CSV table of C-alpha atoms and ligand atoms in Angstrom, one decimal:
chain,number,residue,atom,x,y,z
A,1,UNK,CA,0.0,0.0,0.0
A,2,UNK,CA,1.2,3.4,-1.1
A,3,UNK,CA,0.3,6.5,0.8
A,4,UNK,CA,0.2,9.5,-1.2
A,5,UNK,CA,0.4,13.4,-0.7
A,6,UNK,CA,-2.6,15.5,-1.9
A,7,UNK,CA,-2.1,16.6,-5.7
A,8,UNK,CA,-1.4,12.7,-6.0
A,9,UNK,CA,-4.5,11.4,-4.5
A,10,UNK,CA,-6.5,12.8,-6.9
A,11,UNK,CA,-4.9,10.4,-9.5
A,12,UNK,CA,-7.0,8.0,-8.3
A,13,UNK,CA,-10.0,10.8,-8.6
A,14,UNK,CA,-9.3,12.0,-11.7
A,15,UNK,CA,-9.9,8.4,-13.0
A,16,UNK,CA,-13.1,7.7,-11.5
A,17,UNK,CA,-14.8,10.8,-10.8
A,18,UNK,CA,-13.3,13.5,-12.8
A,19,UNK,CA,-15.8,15.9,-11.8
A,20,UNK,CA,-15.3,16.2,-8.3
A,21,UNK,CA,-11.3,15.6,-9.1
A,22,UNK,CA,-11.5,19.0,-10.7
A,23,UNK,CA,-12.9,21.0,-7.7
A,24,UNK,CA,-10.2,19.8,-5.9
A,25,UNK,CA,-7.4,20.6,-8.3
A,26,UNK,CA,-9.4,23.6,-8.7
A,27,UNK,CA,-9.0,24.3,-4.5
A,28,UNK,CA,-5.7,23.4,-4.5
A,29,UNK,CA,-5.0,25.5,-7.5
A,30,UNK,CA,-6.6,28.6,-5.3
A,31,UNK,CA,-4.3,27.6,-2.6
A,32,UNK,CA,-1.7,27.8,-4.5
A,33,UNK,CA,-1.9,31.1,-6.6
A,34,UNK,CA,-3.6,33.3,-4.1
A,35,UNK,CA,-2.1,34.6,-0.9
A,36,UNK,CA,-3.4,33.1,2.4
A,37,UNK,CA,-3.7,35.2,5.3
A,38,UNK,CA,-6.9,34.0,7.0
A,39,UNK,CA,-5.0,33.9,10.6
A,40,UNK,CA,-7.0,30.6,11.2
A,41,UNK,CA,-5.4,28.6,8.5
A,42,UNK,CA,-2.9,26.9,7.4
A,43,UNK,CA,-0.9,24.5,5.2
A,44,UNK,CA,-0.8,21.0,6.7
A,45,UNK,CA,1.8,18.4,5.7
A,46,UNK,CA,1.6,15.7,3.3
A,47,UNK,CA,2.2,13.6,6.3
A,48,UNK,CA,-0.7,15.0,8.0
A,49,UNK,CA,-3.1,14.8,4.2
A,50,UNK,CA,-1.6,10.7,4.0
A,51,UNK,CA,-3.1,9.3,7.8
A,52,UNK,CA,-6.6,11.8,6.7
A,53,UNK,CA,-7.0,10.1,3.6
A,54,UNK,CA,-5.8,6.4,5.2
A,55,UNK,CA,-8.7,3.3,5.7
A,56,UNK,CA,-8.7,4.2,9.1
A,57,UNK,CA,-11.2,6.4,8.0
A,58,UNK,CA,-12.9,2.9,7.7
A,59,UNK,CA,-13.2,2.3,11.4
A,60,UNK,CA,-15.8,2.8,13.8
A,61,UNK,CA,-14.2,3.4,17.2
A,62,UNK,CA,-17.0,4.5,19.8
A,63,UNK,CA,-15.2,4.8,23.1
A,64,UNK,CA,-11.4,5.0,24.1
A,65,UNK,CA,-8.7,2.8,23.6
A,66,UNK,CA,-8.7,-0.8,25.8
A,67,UNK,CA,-13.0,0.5,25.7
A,68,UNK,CA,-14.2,0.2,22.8
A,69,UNK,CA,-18.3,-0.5,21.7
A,70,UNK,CA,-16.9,-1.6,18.0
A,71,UNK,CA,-14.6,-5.2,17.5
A,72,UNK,CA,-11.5,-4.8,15.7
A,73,UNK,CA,-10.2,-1.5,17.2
A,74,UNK,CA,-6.2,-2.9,18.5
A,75,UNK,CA,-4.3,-1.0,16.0
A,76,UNK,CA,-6.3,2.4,16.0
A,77,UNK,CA,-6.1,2.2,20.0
A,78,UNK,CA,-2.9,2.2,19.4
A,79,UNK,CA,-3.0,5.2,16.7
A,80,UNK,CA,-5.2,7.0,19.6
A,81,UNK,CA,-2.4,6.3,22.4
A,82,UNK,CA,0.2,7.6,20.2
A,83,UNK,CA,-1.8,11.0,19.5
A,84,UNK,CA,-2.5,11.2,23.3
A,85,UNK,CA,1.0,10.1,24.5
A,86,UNK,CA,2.7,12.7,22.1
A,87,UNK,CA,-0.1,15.3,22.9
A,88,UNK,CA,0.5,15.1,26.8
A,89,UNK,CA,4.1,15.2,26.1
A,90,UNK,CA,4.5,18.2,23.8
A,91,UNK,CA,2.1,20.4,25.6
A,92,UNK,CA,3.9,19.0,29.2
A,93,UNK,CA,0.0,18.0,30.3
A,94,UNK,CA,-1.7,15.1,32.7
A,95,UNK,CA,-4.5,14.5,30.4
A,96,UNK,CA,-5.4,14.7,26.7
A,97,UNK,CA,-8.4,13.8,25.1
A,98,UNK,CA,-8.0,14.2,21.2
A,99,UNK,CA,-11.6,13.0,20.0
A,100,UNK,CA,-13.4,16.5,19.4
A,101,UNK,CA,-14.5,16.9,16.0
A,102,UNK,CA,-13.5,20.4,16.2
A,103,UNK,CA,-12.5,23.4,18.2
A,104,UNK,CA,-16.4,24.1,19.1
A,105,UNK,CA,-17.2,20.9,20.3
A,106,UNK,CA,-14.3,21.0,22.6
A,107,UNK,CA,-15.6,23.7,24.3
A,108,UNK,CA,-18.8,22.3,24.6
A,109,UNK,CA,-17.4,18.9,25.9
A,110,UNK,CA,-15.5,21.6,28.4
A,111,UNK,CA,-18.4,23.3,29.4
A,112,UNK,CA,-20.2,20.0,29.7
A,113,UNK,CA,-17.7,18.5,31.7
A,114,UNK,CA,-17.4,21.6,34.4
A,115,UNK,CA,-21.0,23.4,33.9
A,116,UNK,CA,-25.0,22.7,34.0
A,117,UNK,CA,-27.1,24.6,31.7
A,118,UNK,CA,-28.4,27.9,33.5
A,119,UNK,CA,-24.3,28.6,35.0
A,120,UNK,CA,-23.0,31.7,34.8
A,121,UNK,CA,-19.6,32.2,32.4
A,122,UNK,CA,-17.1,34.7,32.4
A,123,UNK,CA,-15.2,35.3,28.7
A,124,UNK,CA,-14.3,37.7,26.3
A,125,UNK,CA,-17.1,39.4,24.8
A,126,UNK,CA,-17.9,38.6,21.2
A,127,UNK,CA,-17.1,42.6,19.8
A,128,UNK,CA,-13.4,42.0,21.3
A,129,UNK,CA,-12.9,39.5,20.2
A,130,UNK,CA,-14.4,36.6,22.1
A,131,UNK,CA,-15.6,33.3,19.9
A,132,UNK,CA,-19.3,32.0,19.0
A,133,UNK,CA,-18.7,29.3,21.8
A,134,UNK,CA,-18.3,32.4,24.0
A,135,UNK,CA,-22.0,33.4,24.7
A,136,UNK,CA,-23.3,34.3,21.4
A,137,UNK,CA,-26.9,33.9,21.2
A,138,UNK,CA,-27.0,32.0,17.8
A,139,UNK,CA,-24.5,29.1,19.8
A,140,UNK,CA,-25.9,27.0,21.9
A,141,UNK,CA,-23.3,28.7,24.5
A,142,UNK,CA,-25.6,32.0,24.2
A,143,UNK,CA,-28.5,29.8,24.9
A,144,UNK,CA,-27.2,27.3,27.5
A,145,UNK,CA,-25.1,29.7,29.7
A,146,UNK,CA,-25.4,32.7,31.2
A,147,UNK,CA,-22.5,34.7,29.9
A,148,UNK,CA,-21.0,37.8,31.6
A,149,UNK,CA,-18.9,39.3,28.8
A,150,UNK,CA,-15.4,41.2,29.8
A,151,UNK,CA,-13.4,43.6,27.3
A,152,UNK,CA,-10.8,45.5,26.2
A,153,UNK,CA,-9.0,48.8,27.3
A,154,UNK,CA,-10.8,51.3,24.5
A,155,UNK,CA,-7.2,53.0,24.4
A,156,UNK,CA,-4.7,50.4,24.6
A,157,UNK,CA,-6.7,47.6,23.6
A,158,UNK,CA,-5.4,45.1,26.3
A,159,UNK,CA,-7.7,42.9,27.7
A,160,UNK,CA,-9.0,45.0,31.1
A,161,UNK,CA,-8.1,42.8,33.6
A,162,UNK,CA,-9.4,45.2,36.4
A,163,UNK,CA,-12.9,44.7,34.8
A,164,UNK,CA,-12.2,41.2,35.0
A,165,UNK,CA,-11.7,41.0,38.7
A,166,UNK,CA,-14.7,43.3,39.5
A,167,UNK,CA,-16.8,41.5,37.1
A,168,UNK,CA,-15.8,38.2,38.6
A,169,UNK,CA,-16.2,39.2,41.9
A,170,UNK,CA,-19.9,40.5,41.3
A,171,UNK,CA,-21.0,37.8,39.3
A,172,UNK,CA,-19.2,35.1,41.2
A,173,UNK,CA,-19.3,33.1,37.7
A,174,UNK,CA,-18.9,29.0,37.8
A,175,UNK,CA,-15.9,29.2,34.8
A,176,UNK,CA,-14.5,31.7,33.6
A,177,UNK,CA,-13.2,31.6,29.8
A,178,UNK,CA,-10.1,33.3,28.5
A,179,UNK,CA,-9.3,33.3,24.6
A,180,UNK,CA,-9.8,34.5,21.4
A,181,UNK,CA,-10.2,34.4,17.8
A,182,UNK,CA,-8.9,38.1,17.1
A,183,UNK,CA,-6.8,38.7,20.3
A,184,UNK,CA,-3.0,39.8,19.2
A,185,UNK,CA,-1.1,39.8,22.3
A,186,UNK,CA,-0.4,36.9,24.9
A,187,UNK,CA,-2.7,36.3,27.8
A,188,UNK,CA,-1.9,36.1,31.2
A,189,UNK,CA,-2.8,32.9,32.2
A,190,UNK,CA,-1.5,33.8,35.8
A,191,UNK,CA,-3.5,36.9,36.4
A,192,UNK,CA,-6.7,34.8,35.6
A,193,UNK,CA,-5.6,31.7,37.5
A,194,UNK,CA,-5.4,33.9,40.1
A,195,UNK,CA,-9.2,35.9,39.6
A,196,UNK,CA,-10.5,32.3,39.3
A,197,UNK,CA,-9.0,31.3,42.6
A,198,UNK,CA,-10.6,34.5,43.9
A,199,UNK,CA,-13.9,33.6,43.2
A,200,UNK,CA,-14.1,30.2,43.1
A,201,UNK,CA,-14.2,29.4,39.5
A,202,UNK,CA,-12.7,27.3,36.7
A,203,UNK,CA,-10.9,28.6,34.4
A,204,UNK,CA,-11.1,27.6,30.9
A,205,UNK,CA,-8.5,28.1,28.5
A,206,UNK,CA,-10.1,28.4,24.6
A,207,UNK,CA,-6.3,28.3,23.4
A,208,UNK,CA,-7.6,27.2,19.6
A,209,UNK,CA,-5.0,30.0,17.9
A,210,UNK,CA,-1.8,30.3,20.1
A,211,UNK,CA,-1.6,26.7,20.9
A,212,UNK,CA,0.6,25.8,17.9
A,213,UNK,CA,2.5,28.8,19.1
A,214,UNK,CA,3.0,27.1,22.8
A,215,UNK,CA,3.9,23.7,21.2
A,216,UNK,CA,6.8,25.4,19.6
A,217,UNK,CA,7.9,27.5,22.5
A,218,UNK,CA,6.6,30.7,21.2
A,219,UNK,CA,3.9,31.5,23.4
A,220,UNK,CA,3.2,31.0,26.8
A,221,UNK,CA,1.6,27.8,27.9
A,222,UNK,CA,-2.4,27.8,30.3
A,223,UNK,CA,-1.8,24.2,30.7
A,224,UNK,CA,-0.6,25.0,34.1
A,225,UNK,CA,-2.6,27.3,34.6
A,226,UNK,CA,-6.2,26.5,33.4
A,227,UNK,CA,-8.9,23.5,34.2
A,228,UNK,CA,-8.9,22.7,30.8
A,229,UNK,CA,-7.6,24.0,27.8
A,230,UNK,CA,-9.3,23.5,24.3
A,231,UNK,CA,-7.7,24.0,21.5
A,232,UNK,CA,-8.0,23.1,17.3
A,233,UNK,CA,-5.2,21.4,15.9
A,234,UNK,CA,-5.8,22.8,12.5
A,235,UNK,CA,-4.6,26.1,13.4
A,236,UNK,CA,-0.5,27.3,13.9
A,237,UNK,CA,-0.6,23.6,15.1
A,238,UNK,CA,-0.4,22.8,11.1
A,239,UNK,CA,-2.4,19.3,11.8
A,240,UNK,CA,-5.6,18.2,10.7
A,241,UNK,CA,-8.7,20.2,11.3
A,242,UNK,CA,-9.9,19.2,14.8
A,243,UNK,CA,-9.7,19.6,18.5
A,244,UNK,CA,-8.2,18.7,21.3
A,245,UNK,CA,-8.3,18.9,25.3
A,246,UNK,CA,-6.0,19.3,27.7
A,247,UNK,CA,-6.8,18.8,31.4
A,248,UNK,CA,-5.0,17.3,34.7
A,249,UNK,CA,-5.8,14.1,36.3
A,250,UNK,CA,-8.3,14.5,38.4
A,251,UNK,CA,-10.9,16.0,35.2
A,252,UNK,CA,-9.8,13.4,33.0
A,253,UNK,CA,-12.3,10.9,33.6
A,254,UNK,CA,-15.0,14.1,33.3
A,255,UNK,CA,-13.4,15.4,30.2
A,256,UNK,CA,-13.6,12.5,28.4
A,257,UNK,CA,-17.1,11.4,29.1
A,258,UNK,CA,-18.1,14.7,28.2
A,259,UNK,CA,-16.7,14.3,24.6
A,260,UNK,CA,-18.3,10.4,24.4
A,261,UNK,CA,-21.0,9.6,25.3
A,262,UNK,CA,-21.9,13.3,25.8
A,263,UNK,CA,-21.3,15.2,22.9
A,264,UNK,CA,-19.9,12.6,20.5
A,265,UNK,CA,-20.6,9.3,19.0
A,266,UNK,CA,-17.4,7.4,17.0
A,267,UNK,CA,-14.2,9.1,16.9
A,268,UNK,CA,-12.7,9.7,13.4
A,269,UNK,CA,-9.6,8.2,13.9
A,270,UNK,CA,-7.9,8.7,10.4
A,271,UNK,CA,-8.2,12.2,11.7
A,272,UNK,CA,-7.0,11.5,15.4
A,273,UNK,CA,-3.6,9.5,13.6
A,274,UNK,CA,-3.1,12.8,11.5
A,275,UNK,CA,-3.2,14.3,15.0
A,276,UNK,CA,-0.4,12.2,16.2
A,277,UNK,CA,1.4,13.2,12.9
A,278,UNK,CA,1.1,16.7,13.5
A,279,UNK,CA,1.9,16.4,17.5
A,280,UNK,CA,5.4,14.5,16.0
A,281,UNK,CA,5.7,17.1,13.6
A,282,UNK,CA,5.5,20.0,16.1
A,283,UNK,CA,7.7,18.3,18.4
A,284,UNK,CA,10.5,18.8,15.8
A,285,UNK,CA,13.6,21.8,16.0
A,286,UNK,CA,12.0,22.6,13.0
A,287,UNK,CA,8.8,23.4,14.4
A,288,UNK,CA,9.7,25.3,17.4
A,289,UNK,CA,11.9,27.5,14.5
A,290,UNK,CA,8.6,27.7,12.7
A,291,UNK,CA,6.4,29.1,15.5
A,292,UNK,CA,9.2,31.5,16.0
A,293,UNK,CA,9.1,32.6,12.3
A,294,UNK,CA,5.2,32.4,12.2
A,295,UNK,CA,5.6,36.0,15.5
A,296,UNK,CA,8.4,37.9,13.8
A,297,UNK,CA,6.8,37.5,10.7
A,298,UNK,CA,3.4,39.0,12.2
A,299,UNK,CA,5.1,41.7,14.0
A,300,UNK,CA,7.1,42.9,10.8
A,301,UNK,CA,3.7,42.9,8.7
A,302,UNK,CA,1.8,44.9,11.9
A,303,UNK,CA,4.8,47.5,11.7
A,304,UNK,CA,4.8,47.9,7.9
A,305,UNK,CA,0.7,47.9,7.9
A,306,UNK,CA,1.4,50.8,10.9
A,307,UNK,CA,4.1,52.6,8.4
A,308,UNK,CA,1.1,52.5,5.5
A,309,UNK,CA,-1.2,54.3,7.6
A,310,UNK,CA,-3.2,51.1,8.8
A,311,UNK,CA,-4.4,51.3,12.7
A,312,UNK,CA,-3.0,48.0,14.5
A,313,UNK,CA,-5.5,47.0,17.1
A,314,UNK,CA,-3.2,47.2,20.6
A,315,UNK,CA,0.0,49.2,18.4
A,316,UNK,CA,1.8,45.4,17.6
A,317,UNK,CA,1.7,41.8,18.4
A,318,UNK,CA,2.8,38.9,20.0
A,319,UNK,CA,1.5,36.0,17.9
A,320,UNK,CA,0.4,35.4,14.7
A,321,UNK,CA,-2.6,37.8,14.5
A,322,UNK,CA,-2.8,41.1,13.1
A,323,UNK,CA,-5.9,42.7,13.2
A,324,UNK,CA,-6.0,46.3,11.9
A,325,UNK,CA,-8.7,49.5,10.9
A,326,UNK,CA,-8.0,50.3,7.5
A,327,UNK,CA,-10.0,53.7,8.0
A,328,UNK,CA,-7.3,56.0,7.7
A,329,UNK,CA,-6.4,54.9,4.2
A,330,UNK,CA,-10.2,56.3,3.3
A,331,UNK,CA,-12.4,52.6,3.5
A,332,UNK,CA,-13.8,50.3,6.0
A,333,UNK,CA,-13.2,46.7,6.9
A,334,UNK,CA,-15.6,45.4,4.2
A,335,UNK,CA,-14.7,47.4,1.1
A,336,UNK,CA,-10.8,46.3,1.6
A,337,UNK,CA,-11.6,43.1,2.3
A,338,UNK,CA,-13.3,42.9,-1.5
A,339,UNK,CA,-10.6,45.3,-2.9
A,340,UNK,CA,-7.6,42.2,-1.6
A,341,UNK,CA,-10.1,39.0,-2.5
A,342,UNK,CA,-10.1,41.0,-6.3
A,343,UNK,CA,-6.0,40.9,-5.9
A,344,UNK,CA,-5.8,37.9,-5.1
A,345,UNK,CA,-5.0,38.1,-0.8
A,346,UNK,CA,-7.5,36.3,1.6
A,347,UNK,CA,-8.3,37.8,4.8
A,348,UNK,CA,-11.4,38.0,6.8
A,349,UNK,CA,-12.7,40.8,8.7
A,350,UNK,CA,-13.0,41.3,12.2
A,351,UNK,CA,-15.1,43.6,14.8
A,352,UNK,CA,-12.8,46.1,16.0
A,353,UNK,CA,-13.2,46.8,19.7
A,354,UNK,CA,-14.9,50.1,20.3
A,355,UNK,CA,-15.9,50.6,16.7
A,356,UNK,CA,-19.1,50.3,14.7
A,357,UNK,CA,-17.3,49.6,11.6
A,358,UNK,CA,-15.0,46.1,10.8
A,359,UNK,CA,-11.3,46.0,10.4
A,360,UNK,CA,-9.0,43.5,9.0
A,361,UNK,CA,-7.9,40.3,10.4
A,362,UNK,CA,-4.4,38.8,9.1
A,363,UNK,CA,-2.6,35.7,10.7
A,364,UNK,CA,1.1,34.4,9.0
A,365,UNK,CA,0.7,30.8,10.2
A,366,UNK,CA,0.3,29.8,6.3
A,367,UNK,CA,2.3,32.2,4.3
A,368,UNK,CA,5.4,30.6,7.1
A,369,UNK,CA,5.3,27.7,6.5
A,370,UNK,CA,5.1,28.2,2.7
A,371,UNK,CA,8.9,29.9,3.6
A,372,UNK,CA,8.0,33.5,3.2
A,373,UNK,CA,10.0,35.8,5.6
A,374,UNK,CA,10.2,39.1,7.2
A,375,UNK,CA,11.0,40.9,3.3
A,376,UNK,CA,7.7,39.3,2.0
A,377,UNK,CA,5.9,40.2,4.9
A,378,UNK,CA,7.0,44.0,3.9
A,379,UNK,CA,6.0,43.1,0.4
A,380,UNK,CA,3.0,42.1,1.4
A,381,UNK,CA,2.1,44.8,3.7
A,382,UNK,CA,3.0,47.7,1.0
A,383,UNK,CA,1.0,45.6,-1.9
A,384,UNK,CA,-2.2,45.4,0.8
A,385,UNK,CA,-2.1,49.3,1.3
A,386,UNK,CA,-1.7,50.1,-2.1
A,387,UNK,CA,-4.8,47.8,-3.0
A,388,UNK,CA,-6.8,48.9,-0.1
A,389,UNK,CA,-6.2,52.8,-1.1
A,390,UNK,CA,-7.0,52.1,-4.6
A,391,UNK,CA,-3.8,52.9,-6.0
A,392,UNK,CA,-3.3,49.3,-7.3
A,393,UNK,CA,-5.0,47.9,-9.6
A,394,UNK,CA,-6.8,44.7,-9.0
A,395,UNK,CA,-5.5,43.2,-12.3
A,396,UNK,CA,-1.7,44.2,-11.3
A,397,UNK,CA,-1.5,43.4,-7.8
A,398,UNK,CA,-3.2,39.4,-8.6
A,399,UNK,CA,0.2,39.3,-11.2
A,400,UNK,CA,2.2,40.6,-8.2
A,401,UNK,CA,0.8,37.7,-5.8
A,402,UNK,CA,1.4,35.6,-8.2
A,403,UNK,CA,4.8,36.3,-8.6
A,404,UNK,CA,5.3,36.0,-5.0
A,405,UNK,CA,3.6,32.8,-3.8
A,406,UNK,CA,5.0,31.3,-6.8
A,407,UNK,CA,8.4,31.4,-5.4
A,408,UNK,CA,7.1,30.2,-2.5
A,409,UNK,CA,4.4,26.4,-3.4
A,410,UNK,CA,2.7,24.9,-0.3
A,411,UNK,CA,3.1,21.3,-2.0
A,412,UNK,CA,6.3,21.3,-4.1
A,413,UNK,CA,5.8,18.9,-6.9
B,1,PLP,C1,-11.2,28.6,15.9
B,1,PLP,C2,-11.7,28.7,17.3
B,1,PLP,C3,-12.7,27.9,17.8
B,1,PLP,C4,-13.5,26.9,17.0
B,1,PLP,O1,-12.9,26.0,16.2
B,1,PLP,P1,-13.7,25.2,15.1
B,1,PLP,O2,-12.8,24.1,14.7
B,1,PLP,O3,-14.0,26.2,13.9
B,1,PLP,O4,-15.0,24.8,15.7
B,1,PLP,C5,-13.1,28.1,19.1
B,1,PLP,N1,-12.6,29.0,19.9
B,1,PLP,C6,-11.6,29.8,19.4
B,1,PLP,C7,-11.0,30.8,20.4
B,1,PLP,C8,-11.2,29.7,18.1
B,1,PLP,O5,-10.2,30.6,17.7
């Protein structure tokens, strides 16, 4: 049996079904020739594509290794215990449970594990930053809980950790929740260990971005400080798209009936052995190298942006984000994000604290591990400005993207 990288798989595709064999050449055509700075993504390895498109995608596997409902589960329990072995071991925690489908339904197996519906929940407001799972009211979170939202420093933009504690101590919340989809600095993991102490609460780590950063030593780690932590592994973590949690001892047993029977039927354990991959992968010299490249590479495209006339949400960063307000350079969030889809560069938008209109949300975790470094990041930064202000045209700036990302393929042939 041969295991194959990506662009090779659909061999097999292109024989039997050319149609769909086309949208995917198509897609990875897209990924290829257009820039990709959607902070949330990124370019797994052909490792990681081999184990997601292996027969163990065959395999029902309700249940945990050595306790199984399904016969014939031996070798993916052992594909599971290598995934949770290496997952404990990179991220230095007791427990890992590597089941969740995705980074939501970790959080819900979290808050199942730790909360009853009708508990109050501390976390990031949704405008700063703060994810669906966070007490929106279209997620079952908004609907379940009873979510106190905290913010950011209108000025500085730091999360406003005196709020924290005085909201905390008021509402005297059962978990409190600290992480974000948009947030560009570290967070103090301490400071809310130590507000959860205060009041009696758990404290819930939604680590789905940074955690790719921690596992190469680029971030700080809230497995010793949080209950759990949740986390994607899809993400700077450059594995498969899924989750993971992270927990000690004593709420392993809780954690992981929360994810099955709870939440969960059959893990999908092609996708839990392209876990282990990607855990072995970031446990590498070259990873930890990586996630250091993936933070200077972010903080030379937040300076350039700055330099073009871009405001950066909180003046820098720490990670991989870079969220920005385009406003000075004369359009909002949702005209340049259209202006640089026309040219060719992917982003999303964002909510930008203390704004009604969007700004821009940038993450390098792809364009790294493509190989770009800090003079592309500059490249890129003057390209987006001159496409946001209109001064380049769509047509121009999709040939200079193209001349740049082709320097740089995500699958070399
Ligand atoms: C990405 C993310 C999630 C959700 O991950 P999905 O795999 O899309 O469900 C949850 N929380 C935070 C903070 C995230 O950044």
């Amino acid at each position: 049996m041969s295991v194959t990288h990506a662009p090779q798989t659909t061999d097999v595709l292109t024989r039997q079904d050319p149609e769909l064999a086309e949208i995917l050449l198509g897609e990875l055509h897209r990924q290829s020739s257009t820039l990709q700075l959607i902070a949330a993504e990124n370019f797994c390895s052909p490792a990681v594509l081999a184990a997601l498109g292996s027969p163990l995608a065959n395999k029902y596997a309700e249940g945990y290794p050595g306790a199984r409902h399904h016969g014939g589960c031996e070798i993916v329990d052992v594909a599971e215990r290598l995934a949770v072995d290496r997952a404990k071991s990179l991220f230095g925690a007791e427990h890992a449970n590597v089941q969740s489908h995705s980074g939501s339904s970790a959080v819900l197996a979290a808050y199942a594990a730790l909360l009853r519906p009708g508990d109050t929940v501390l976390a990031l407001g949704l405008p700063y930053g703060g994810h669906l799972t966070h007490g929106s009211p279209a997620n079952f979170s908004g609907r379940w809980f009873d979510f106190v939202p905290y913010g950011v420093d209108a000025e500085t933009g730091l999360i406003d950790h005196d709020q924290v504690r005085a909201l905390a101590r008021t509402h005297r919340p059962k978990a409190i929740v600290c992480g974000s989809i948009a947030y560009p600095r570290h967070i103090d993991y301490a400071f809310f260990r130590e507000v959860a102490d205060e009041v009696g609460a758990y404290l819930i780590a939604d680590a789905a971005h940074p955690i790719g950063l921690v596992a190469g030593g680029a971030a700080p780690s809230p497995v010793p400080y949080a209950d759990i932590v949740c986390a994607t592994t899809h993400k700077v973590l450059r594995g498969p798209r899924g989750g993971m949690i992270l927990c000690g001892a004593e709420l392993a047993e809780r954690v992981d009936r929360a994810v099955f029977p709870f939440t969960q039927g059959g893990a999908q354990m092609h996708t839990i052995a392209a876990k282990a991959v990607a855990f072995g992968e970031a446990a590498t010299p070259a990873f930890t190298a990586y996630a250091h490249q993936v933070v200077a590479n972010a903080r030379v495209l937040a300076a350039t942006l700055a330099d073009e006339g871009l405001v950066v949400t909180t003046g820098g960063t720490d990670t991989h984000l870079v969220t920005a307000d385009p406003a000075p350079l004369g359009v909002d969030g949702r005209t340049a994000r259209g202006r640089l889809a026309a040219a060719g560069m992917v982003l999303d938008c964002c909510a930008l604290p203390h704004a009604d209109t969007r700004g821009l949300r940038l993450g390098t975790a792809a364009v790294t591990t493509q190989g770009m470094a800090e003079k592309e990041m500059m490249r890129v930064a003057a390209l987006l400005a001159g496409v946001v202000r209109g001064e380049v045209e769509s047509v121009r700036a999709r040939e200079e993207v193209r001349d740049l990302v082709g320097g740089f393929p995500p699958y070399p042939a």
